[in-house]
PDB file of C-alpha atoms in Angstrom:
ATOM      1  CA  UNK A   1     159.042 -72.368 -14.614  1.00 60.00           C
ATOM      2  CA  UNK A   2     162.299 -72.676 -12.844  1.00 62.00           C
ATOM      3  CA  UNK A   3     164.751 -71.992 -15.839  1.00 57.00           C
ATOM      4  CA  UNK A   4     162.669 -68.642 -16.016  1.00 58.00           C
ATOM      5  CA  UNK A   5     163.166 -67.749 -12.730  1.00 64.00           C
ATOM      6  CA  UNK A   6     166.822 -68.639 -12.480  1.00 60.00           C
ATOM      7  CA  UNK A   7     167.169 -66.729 -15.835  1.00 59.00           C
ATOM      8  CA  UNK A   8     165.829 -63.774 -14.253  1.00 60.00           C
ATOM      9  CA  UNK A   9     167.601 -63.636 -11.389  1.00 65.00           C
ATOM     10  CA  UNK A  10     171.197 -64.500 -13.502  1.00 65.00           C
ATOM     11  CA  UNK A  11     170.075 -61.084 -15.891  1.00 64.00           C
ATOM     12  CA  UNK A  12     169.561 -59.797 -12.182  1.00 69.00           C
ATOM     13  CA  UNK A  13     173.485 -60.012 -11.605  1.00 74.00           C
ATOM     14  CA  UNK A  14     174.074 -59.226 -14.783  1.00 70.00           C
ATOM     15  CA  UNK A  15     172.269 -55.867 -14.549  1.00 71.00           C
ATOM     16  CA  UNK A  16     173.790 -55.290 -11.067  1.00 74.00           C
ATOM     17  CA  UNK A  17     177.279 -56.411 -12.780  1.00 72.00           C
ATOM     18  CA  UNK A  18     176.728 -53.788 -15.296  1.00 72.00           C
ATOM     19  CA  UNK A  19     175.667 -50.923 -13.388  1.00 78.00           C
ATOM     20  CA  UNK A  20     178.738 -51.085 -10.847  1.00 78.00           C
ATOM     21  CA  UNK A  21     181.347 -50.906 -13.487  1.00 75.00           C
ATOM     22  CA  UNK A  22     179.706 -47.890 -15.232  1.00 80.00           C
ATOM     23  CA  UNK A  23     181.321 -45.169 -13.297  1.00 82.00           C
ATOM     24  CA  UNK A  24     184.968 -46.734 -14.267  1.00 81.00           C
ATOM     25  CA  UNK A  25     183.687 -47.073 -17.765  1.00 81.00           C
ATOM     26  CA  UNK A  26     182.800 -43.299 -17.571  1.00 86.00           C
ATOM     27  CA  UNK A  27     185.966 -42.257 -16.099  1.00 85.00           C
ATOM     28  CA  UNK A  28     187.702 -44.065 -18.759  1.00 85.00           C
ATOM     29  CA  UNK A  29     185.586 -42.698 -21.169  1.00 87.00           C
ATOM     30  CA  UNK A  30     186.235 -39.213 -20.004  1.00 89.00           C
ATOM     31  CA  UNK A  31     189.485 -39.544 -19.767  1.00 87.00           C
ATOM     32  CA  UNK A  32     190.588 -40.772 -23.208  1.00 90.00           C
ATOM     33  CA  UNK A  33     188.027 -37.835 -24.949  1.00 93.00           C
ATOM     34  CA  UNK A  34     189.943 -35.186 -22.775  1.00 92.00           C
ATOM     35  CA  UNK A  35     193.477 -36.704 -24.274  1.00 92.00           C
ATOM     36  CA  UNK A  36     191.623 -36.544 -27.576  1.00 93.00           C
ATOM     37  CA  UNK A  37     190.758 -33.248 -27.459  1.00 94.00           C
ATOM     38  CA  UNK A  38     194.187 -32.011 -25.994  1.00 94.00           C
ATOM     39  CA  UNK A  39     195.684 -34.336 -28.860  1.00 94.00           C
ATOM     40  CA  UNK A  40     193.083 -32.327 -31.764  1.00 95.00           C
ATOM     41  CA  UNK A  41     193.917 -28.684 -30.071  1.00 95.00           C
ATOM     42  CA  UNK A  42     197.822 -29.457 -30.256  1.00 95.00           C
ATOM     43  CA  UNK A  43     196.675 -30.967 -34.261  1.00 95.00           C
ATOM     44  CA  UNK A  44     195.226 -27.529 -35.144  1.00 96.00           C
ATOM     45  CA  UNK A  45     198.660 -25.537 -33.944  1.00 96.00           C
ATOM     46  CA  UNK A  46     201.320 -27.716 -34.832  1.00 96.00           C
ATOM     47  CA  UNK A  47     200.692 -31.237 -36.855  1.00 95.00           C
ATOM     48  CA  UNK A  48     203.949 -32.975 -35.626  1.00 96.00           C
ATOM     49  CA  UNK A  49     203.779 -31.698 -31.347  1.00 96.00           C
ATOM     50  CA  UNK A  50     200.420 -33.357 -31.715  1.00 95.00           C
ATOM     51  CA  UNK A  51     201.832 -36.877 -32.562  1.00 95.00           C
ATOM     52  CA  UNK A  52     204.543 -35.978 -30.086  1.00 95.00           C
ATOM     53  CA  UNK A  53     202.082 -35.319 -27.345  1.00 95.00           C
ATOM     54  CA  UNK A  54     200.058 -38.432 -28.318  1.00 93.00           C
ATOM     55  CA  UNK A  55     202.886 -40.442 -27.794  1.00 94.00           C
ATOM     56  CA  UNK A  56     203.729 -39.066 -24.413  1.00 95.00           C
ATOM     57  CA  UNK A  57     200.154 -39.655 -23.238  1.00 93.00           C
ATOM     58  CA  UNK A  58     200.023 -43.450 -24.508  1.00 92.00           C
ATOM     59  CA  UNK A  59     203.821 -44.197 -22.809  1.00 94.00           C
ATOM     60  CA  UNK A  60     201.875 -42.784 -19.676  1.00 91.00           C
ATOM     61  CA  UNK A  61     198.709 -44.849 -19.741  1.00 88.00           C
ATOM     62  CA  UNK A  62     200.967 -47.532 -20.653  1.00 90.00           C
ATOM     63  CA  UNK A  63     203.110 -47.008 -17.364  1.00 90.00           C
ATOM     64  CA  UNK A  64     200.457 -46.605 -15.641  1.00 87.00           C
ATOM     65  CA  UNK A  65     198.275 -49.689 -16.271  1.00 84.00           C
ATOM     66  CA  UNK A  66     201.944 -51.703 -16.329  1.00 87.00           C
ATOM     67  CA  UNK A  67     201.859 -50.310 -12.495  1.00 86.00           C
ATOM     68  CA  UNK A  68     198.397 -50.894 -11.713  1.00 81.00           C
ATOM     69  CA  UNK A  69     198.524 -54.551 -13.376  1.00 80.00           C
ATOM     70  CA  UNK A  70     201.858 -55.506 -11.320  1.00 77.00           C
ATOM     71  CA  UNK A  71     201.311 -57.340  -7.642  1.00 77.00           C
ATOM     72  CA  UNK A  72     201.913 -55.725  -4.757  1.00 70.00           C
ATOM     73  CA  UNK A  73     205.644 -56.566  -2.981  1.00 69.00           C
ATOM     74  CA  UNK A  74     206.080 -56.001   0.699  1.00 66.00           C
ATOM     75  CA  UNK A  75     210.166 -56.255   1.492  1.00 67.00           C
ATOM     76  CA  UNK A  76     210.255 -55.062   4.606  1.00 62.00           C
TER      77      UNK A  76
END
């Protein structure tokens, strides 16, 4: 009877785990179908400004995460 209660509270966490990281996975998830769709409108006018504006986006979620991922330096 013990392993079932321990089990249930470790799927507790789990759940609890799960529901606090669905508002990042949402903004995420927003975010990459609004470069999508900026990505398809540019496709419909002009095929090659859309790979050209794909590859600006991607260099700047790449800069960005490179920024976010980097630690924190204090020279003062």
């Amino acid at each position: 009877m013990r392993f079932v209660s321990a089990a249930a509270r470790g799927a507790g966490r789990g759940v609890a785990v799960a529901i606090a990281a669905v508002p990042t996975l949402l903004r995420d998830l927003v975010g990459i179908t609004g470069a999508g769709s900026i990505v398809y409108g540019i496709w419909q006018i002009y095929v090659p400004a859309a790979y050209i504006a794909g590859g600006i986006m991607l260099t700047g979620a790449a800069l960005l995460l490179a920024r976010r991922a980097s630690p924190v330096r204090d020279d003062t």
